[in-house]
Short mmCIF file of C-alpha atoms in Angstrom, two decimals:
data_model
loop_
_atom_site.label_atom_id
_atom_site.label_comp_id
_atom_site.label_asym_id
_atom_site.label_seq_id
_atom_site.Cartn_x
_atom_site.Cartn_y
_atom_site.Cartn_z
CA MET A 1050 37.03 -17.04 6.56
CA TYR A 1051 39.73 -16.57 3.96
CA SER A 1052 41.87 -14.22 6.05
CA ARG A 1053 43.02 -17.11 8.26
CA VAL A 1054 44.32 -18.99 5.24
CA ALA A 1055 46.20 -15.96 3.95
CA THR A 1056 47.77 -15.44 7.40
CA LYS A 1057 48.94 -19.05 7.59
CA ALA A 1058 50.38 -18.85 4.07
CA ALA A 1059 52.28 -15.65 4.83
CA ALA A 1060 53.72 -17.05 8.03
CA ARG A 1061 55.83 -19.62 6.22
CA GLY A 1062 58.92 -18.58 4.30
CA TYR A 1063 59.77 -19.99 0.88
CA ALA A 1064 62.65 -19.53 -1.52
CA SER A 1065 61.93 -16.91 -4.14
CA VAL A 1066 63.30 -15.78 -7.46
CA ALA A 1067 65.46 -12.68 -7.68
CA SER A 1068 63.53 -9.46 -7.25
CA PRO A 1069 63.52 -7.20 -10.31
CA ALA A 1070 65.37 -3.90 -10.27
CA VAL A 1071 62.81 -1.12 -10.69
CA THR A 1072 63.49 2.42 -11.91
CA SER A 1073 61.48 5.21 -13.54
CA THR A 1074 62.19 7.34 -16.58
CA ALA A 1075 61.95 11.12 -16.62
CA ASN A 1076 58.36 10.98 -17.90
CA GLY A 1077 57.24 8.48 -15.27
CA ILE A 1078 57.44 5.13 -17.10
CA ARG A 1079 58.32 2.34 -14.71
CA VAL A 1080 61.10 0.03 -15.88
CA ALA A 1081 61.63 -3.34 -14.21
CA ALA A 1082 64.05 -6.08 -15.20
CA THR A 1083 65.83 -9.18 -13.98
CA GLY A 1084 69.08 -10.18 -15.64
CA GLY A 1085 70.14 -13.57 -16.88
CA ASP A 1086 72.74 -15.29 -19.03
CA SER A 1087 70.54 -17.68 -21.01
CA GLY A 1088 70.84 -15.62 -24.19
CA LEU A 1089 67.07 -15.21 -24.30
CA ALA A 1090 64.97 -12.26 -23.22
CA THR A 1091 61.37 -11.20 -22.86
CA VAL A 1092 60.37 -7.54 -23.06
CA SER A 1093 56.80 -6.41 -22.34
CA LEU A 1094 55.12 -3.07 -22.80
CA VAL A 1095 52.36 -2.94 -20.17
CA ILE A 1096 49.65 -0.29 -20.47
CA ASN A 1097 47.19 0.25 -17.65
CA ALA A 1098 44.21 0.37 -20.02
CA GLY A 1099 42.33 -2.91 -19.65
CA SER A 1100 38.56 -3.22 -19.82
CA ARG A 1101 38.27 -2.02 -16.22
CA HIS A 1102 38.96 1.50 -17.51
CA GLU A 1103 36.19 1.49 -20.12
CA THR A 1104 33.03 3.54 -19.84
CA VAL A 1105 29.67 3.07 -21.53
CA GLU A 1106 30.95 5.22 -24.40
CA THR A 1107 34.18 3.21 -24.80
CA ALA A 1108 32.92 -0.35 -24.19
CA GLY A 1109 35.18 -2.69 -26.17
CA ALA A 1110 37.98 -0.15 -26.68
CA ALA A 1111 40.53 -2.20 -24.73
CA HIS A 1112 39.83 -5.23 -26.93
CA TYR A 1113 40.37 -3.11 -30.05
CA LEU A 1114 43.55 -1.54 -28.67
CA LYS A 1115 44.95 -5.00 -27.95
CA ALA A 1116 44.17 -6.07 -31.52
CA PHE A 1117 46.00 -3.02 -32.91
CA GLY A 1118 49.26 -4.33 -31.44
CA PHE A 1119 52.13 -4.61 -33.95
CA ARG A 1120 50.08 -2.95 -36.68
CA ASN A 1121 51.23 -0.08 -38.90
CA THR A 1122 53.05 2.80 -37.24
CA GLN A 1123 54.43 6.04 -38.67
CA GLY A 1124 57.85 4.45 -39.14
CA ARG A 1125 57.08 0.75 -39.69
CA THR A 1126 54.53 -1.28 -41.55
CA SER A 1127 53.10 -4.33 -39.83
CA PHE A 1128 54.63 -6.45 -42.60
CA ARG A 1129 58.09 -5.12 -41.78
CA THR A 1130 57.64 -5.64 -38.04
CA ILE A 1131 56.47 -9.23 -38.43
CA ARG A 1132 59.04 -10.07 -41.10
CA GLU A 1133 61.94 -8.75 -39.02
CA ALA A 1134 60.60 -10.59 -35.97
CA GLU A 1135 60.68 -13.80 -37.99
CA LEU A 1136 64.24 -13.09 -39.16
CA ASN A 1137 65.29 -12.56 -35.55
CA GLY A 1138 63.52 -15.69 -34.32
CA ALA A 1139 61.26 -13.58 -32.10
CA GLN A 1140 57.68 -14.14 -31.00
CA LEU A 1141 55.21 -11.25 -30.77
CA THR A 1142 52.08 -11.48 -28.64
CA ALA A 1143 49.38 -9.09 -27.48
CA GLU A 1144 46.97 -9.79 -24.65
CA ALA A 1145 44.38 -7.91 -22.63
CA THR A 1146 43.29 -8.40 -19.05
CA ARG A 1147 40.80 -6.41 -17.06
CA GLU A 1148 43.54 -4.11 -15.84
CA ASN A 1149 46.27 -4.06 -18.47
CA ILE A 1150 47.08 -4.43 -22.14
CA THR A 1151 50.42 -6.09 -22.79
CA TYR A 1152 52.51 -6.23 -25.95
CA ARG A 1153 55.24 -8.83 -25.46
CA VAL A 1154 58.36 -9.80 -27.40
CA GLN A 1155 60.36 -12.96 -26.77
CA CYS A 1156 63.71 -12.81 -28.53
CA PHE A 1157 67.45 -13.36 -28.33
CA SER A 1158 69.18 -10.97 -25.95
CA ASP A 1159 71.13 -9.22 -28.68
CA ALA A 1160 67.86 -8.22 -30.41
CA VAL A 1161 66.46 -6.40 -27.35
CA PRO A 1162 67.51 -2.89 -28.51
CA TYR A 1163 65.65 -3.34 -31.80
CA PHE A 1164 62.46 -4.58 -30.17
CA VAL A 1165 62.45 -1.86 -27.51
CA ASP A 1166 62.34 0.53 -30.48
CA VAL A 1167 59.44 -1.46 -31.94
CA LEU A 1168 57.53 -1.20 -28.67
CA GLY A 1169 58.28 2.52 -28.56
CA ASP A 1170 56.80 2.90 -32.04
CA ILE A 1171 53.66 1.03 -30.96
CA ALA A 1172 53.18 3.33 -27.99
CA ALA A 1173 53.92 6.62 -29.69
CA GLU A 1174 53.14 6.19 -33.38
CA THR A 1175 50.50 3.54 -34.09
CA ARG A 1176 48.43 4.97 -36.94
CA PHE A 1177 44.95 3.57 -36.17
CA ALA A 1178 44.08 4.04 -39.85
CA GLU A 1179 40.44 3.60 -40.81
CA HIS A 1180 41.17 1.00 -43.51
CA GLU A 1181 43.15 -1.02 -40.97
CA PHE A 1182 40.38 -0.68 -38.40
CA ARG A 1183 38.16 -2.81 -40.66
CA ASP A 1184 40.69 -5.66 -40.48
CA VAL A 1185 41.02 -5.25 -36.72
CA GLU A 1186 37.24 -5.17 -36.37
CA ARG A 1187 36.95 -8.60 -37.99
CA VAL A 1188 39.56 -10.02 -35.61
CA VAL A 1189 37.78 -8.52 -32.59
CA GLU A 1190 34.38 -9.82 -33.71
CA PHE A 1191 35.76 -13.32 -34.22
CA GLU A 1192 37.47 -13.37 -30.81
CA ALA A 1193 34.30 -12.10 -29.13
CA LEU A 1194 32.11 -14.67 -30.87
CA SER A 1195 34.54 -17.46 -30.00
CA ALA A 1196 34.51 -16.42 -26.35
CA ARG A 1197 30.72 -16.32 -26.22
CA ALA A 1198 30.56 -19.76 -27.81
CA ASP A 1199 32.70 -21.22 -25.02
CA ALA A 1200 30.56 -21.89 -21.96
CA ALA A 1201 33.45 -21.77 -19.47
CA THR A 1202 34.73 -18.44 -20.79
CA ARG A 1203 31.27 -16.96 -20.72
CA ALA A 1204 30.67 -18.23 -17.19
CA LEU A 1205 33.86 -16.62 -15.85
CA ASP A 1206 33.00 -13.38 -17.65
CA GLY A 1207 29.59 -13.58 -15.97
CA VAL A 1208 31.24 -14.10 -12.57
CA HIS A 1209 32.96 -10.73 -12.92
CA GLN A 1210 29.80 -8.99 -14.11
CA ALA A 1211 27.79 -10.36 -11.17
CA ALA A 1212 30.55 -9.67 -8.64
CA PHE A 1213 31.64 -6.17 -9.61
CA ARG A 1214 29.02 -4.75 -12.01
CA GLY A 1215 31.14 -2.03 -13.66
CA GLY A 1216 34.93 -1.65 -13.55
CA LEU A 1217 36.30 -5.15 -13.08
CA GLY A 1218 32.88 -6.38 -14.15
CA ASN A 1219 33.40 -5.05 -17.69
CA SER A 1220 33.81 -7.84 -20.23
CA LEU A 1221 37.18 -8.63 -21.76
CA TYR A 1222 35.47 -8.77 -25.14
CA ALA A 1223 33.94 -6.03 -27.22
CA PRO A 1224 30.13 -6.26 -27.10
CA HIS A 1225 28.03 -6.71 -30.19
CA GLY A 1226 27.31 -3.24 -31.50
CA SER A 1227 30.21 -1.69 -29.61
CA PRO A 1228 30.22 2.13 -29.64
CA VAL A 1229 33.85 1.90 -30.77
CA ALA A 1230 33.26 2.07 -34.50
CA THR A 1231 36.27 3.90 -35.95
CA GLY A 1232 40.03 3.89 -35.74
CA ASN A 1233 39.86 7.39 -34.30
CA ALA A 1234 37.79 6.12 -31.36
CA VAL A 1235 40.52 3.59 -30.56
CA ALA A 1236 43.16 6.31 -30.99
CA GLN A 1237 41.40 8.53 -28.46
CA TYR A 1238 41.22 5.70 -25.92
CA ALA A 1239 44.92 4.96 -26.50
CA LYS A 1240 45.84 8.64 -26.16
CA SER A 1241 44.26 8.86 -22.72
CA ALA A 1242 46.08 5.70 -21.59
CA LEU A 1243 49.52 6.24 -23.11
CA VAL A 1244 50.97 8.56 -20.50
CA GLY A 1245 54.03 7.92 -18.36
CA GLY A 1246 52.14 7.08 -15.19
CA ARG A 1247 50.13 4.31 -16.87
CA VAL A 1248 52.94 2.59 -18.76
CA ALA A 1249 55.61 0.11 -17.68
CA VAL A 1250 58.33 -1.83 -19.47
CA VAL A 1251 59.09 -5.18 -17.86
CA ALA A 1252 61.81 -7.55 -18.97
CA THR A 1253 63.62 -10.75 -18.08
CA GLY A 1254 67.08 -11.67 -19.28
CA VAL A 1255 68.00 -7.98 -19.60
CA ASP A 1256 70.22 -5.80 -17.43
CA ALA A 1257 68.02 -3.24 -15.65
CA THR A 1258 70.38 -0.30 -16.27
CA GLU A 1259 70.65 -1.14 -19.96
CA LEU A 1260 66.88 -1.50 -20.31
CA ALA A 1261 66.32 1.90 -18.66
CA ARG A 1262 68.78 3.44 -21.11
CA LEU A 1263 67.08 1.83 -24.11
CA VAL A 1264 63.64 2.98 -22.97
CA GLY A 1265 64.96 6.51 -22.44
CA GLU A 1266 66.35 6.59 -25.97
CA SER A 1267 63.22 5.15 -27.60
CA LYS A 1268 60.01 6.91 -28.55
CA LEU A 1269 58.59 5.83 -25.20
CA SER A 1270 60.39 8.88 -23.83
CA GLN A 1271 58.03 11.04 -25.92
CA LEU A 1272 54.92 9.95 -24.02
CA PRO A 1273 53.38 12.72 -21.89
CA SER A 1274 54.56 12.93 -18.30
CA GLN A 1275 51.24 12.45 -16.53
CA SER A 1276 50.26 10.37 -13.54
CA ALA A 1277 47.53 7.76 -13.66
CA PRO A 1278 44.10 9.12 -12.73
CA ALA A 1279 42.51 8.06 -9.46
CA LEU A 1280 40.64 4.79 -9.92
CA GLU A 1281 37.49 3.91 -8.06
CA ALA A 1282 38.22 1.04 -5.70
CA ALA A 1283 36.78 -2.30 -6.74
CA GLN A 1284 33.87 -3.46 -4.62
CA PHE A 1285 32.69 -7.06 -4.61
CA VAL A 1286 28.93 -6.59 -4.71
CA GLY A 1287 27.93 -10.17 -5.40
CA GLY A 1288 24.86 -11.43 -7.11
CA MET A 1289 23.65 -14.00 -9.60
CA GLN A 1290 23.58 -14.12 -13.38
CA GLN A 1291 21.73 -16.75 -15.40
CA VAL A 1292 21.91 -17.65 -19.08
CA TYR A 1293 19.42 -20.21 -20.35
CA GLU A 1294 20.16 -22.50 -23.29
CA SER A 1295 17.55 -25.20 -23.37
CA ALA A 1296 19.28 -26.95 -26.28
CA SER A 1297 22.35 -27.85 -24.21
CA PRO A 1298 22.20 -30.97 -22.00
CA VAL A 1299 25.17 -29.67 -19.96
CA ALA A 1300 24.82 -26.85 -17.45
CA HIS A 1301 27.59 -24.69 -15.99
CA TYR A 1302 27.59 -23.09 -12.55
CA ALA A 1303 30.26 -20.78 -11.16
CA LEU A 1304 30.45 -20.27 -7.40
CA ALA A 1305 32.76 -17.36 -6.46
CA PHE A 1306 33.89 -15.52 -3.33
CA PRO A 1307 35.88 -12.34 -2.62
CA CYS A 1308 39.35 -12.58 -1.12
CA ALA A 1309 42.61 -10.66 -0.78
CA PRO A 1310 44.48 -10.51 -4.11
CA GLY A 1311 47.55 -12.33 -2.81
CA ALA A 1312 45.50 -15.13 -1.26
CA ALA A 1313 43.51 -16.01 -4.42
CA PRO A 1314 45.98 -18.54 -5.97
CA VAL A 1315 46.50 -20.26 -2.61
CA LEU A 1316 42.79 -20.60 -2.01
CA ALA A 1317 42.30 -22.04 -5.50
CA ALA A 1318 45.06 -24.56 -4.81
CA LEU A 1319 43.35 -25.51 -1.54
CA LEU A 1320 40.24 -26.34 -3.54
CA GLY A 1321 42.35 -28.53 -5.76
CA SER A 1322 43.66 -27.27 -9.09
CA ARG A 1323 44.45 -29.99 -11.61
CA ARG A 1324 48.06 -31.17 -11.09
CA ALA A 1325 48.23 -33.98 -13.66
CA LYS A 1326 47.22 -34.23 -17.29
CA TRP A 1327 45.68 -37.65 -16.88
CA GLY A 1328 43.49 -38.89 -14.05
CA VAL A 1329 40.96 -37.18 -11.85
CA GLY A 1330 43.35 -35.91 -9.21
CA SER A 1331 43.50 -36.55 -5.48
CA SER A 1332 41.89 -33.38 -4.12
CA PRO A 1333 38.52 -33.68 -2.34
CA LEU A 1334 36.95 -31.54 -5.05
CA ALA A 1335 38.25 -33.81 -7.81
CA GLN A 1336 37.21 -36.93 -5.97
CA ALA A 1337 33.67 -35.63 -5.42
CA ALA A 1338 33.39 -34.66 -9.07
CA SER A 1339 34.60 -38.07 -10.22
CA ARG A 1340 32.28 -39.94 -7.88
CA LEU A 1341 29.16 -38.10 -9.05
CA GLY A 1342 30.15 -37.73 -12.70
CA PHE A 1343 30.68 -34.00 -13.14
CA SER A 1344 33.55 -31.57 -13.72
CA ALA A 1345 34.72 -29.03 -11.13
CA GLU A 1346 37.69 -26.71 -11.68
CA ALA A 1347 38.94 -24.15 -9.17
CA PHE A 1348 39.74 -20.69 -10.52
CA SER A 1349 41.22 -17.51 -9.13
CA PHE A 1350 41.79 -13.93 -10.28
CA SER A 1351 44.09 -11.42 -8.62
CA TYR A 1352 43.82 -7.69 -9.30
CA SER A 1353 45.49 -4.63 -7.83
CA ASP A 1354 42.76 -4.13 -5.22
CA ALA A 1355 40.57 -7.24 -5.34
CA GLY A 1356 40.68 -10.99 -5.57
CA VAL A 1357 38.17 -13.63 -6.64
CA VAL A 1358 38.31 -17.36 -6.03
CA GLY A 1359 35.77 -20.03 -6.84
CA VAL A 1360 34.80 -23.21 -8.62
CA LEU A 1361 33.38 -23.73 -12.09
CA VAL A 1362 31.04 -26.74 -12.15
CA SER A 1363 29.95 -28.47 -15.35
CA ALA A 1364 27.37 -31.23 -15.11
CA PRO A 1365 24.24 -32.62 -16.75
CA ALA A 1366 21.46 -30.16 -16.03
CA THR A 1367 19.48 -32.80 -14.14
CA HIS A 1368 22.42 -33.39 -11.73
CA MET A 1369 23.52 -29.79 -11.18
CA ARG A 1370 21.79 -29.33 -7.82
CA GLU A 1371 23.64 -32.26 -6.25
CA ALA A 1372 26.93 -31.25 -7.89
CA VAL A 1373 26.76 -27.72 -6.48
CA LYS A 1374 25.84 -29.09 -3.05
CA GLN A 1375 28.97 -31.29 -3.03
CA VAL A 1376 31.16 -28.40 -4.17
CA ALA A 1377 29.78 -26.11 -1.45
CA GLU A 1378 30.52 -28.76 1.18
CA CYS A 1379 34.11 -29.05 -0.06
CA VAL A 1380 34.54 -25.28 0.14
CA GLN A 1381 33.23 -25.18 3.69
CA LYS A 1382 35.32 -28.10 4.87
CA TYR A 1383 38.65 -27.62 3.13
CA VAL A 1384 38.90 -23.87 2.62
CA ALA A 1385 37.03 -22.43 5.60
CA ARG A 1386 38.87 -24.73 8.02
CA PRO A 1387 42.12 -25.94 6.43
CA ASP A 1388 44.84 -27.75 8.36
CA ALA A 1389 48.47 -26.61 8.31
CA SER A 1390 49.67 -29.30 5.90
CA SER A 1391 46.94 -28.42 3.39
CA VAL A 1392 47.97 -24.76 3.48
CA GLN A 1393 51.62 -25.74 2.96
CA ARG A 1394 50.75 -27.83 -0.09
CA ALA A 1395 48.51 -25.06 -1.46
CA VAL A 1396 51.23 -22.42 -1.14
CA ALA A 1397 53.71 -24.68 -2.93
CA ALA A 1398 51.20 -25.39 -5.71
CA ALA A 1399 50.39 -21.70 -6.09
CA ARG A 1400 54.06 -20.84 -6.46
CA VAL A 1401 54.50 -23.43 -9.22
CA ASP A 1402 51.42 -22.18 -11.07
#
């Protein structure tokens, strides 16, 4: 039923931002950039090594590799990297998704050459020392515990586990008792991922030719020239996962469906993503939730070969049955059979988001 929505969305043209210039280095690293004259730039090192790529023996490795971002390398201490980022007014962030790990720098344009070198050091010379692993381990454990303590985060993690089992179903967070127990284990996972075919450098506010030159002169050029291994296609299996907590008076229910990756944000907007900080919103989903006294938030996830869209419902346990019934009716009425104006509004909302 979702293919009709995607077709309607694609049929209408909308203004778009400038397309990035994309090139490749000699060892296969993809380099993409869009220029700008704001004086600010963002440079990201993207490694195709998210939790989707983990096995039973490496469960949690992606979480650990993310946490090792901007740590000690052969040529720089983490103190030096952070201190010089502060002196340059830059922001350093590391994040992990199910497909990629990203180390990102936001800085002034004239500092881009320095931070491309920093990213090159991270890729080629992170030390993964055992004494530093203990610090990283504490960070990983805290982030995992915090995620498990948040019902919404745990529900969305459960959606992926029920929908895909392995691959995209792997958790973003290292499990308790992860088999990754040493810095060397993280180093081995990083070594398999840090090859030219699985790495990209993406930037805004930087000339594409200049960025390609900087990448070619950095230690990123030392990464092995290997292509990414064939990845098993994601398959939405579907299913149900339940977690019981009798002490909580509030229950959470996630209803999810498969869709094309590009259609996922539009479908979520059709369901009615929150558009204002205050108020309940005007979407049918928001109105139903307000009328019956529960919370319902649309969500979507887009991956290279799969998409997921759905609604996360939070309500008193005694009212959950009626809440889910109302949500299912909204999905059937407004997503399965949308009118043209609804699709137009959804596409516009998805572009803004």
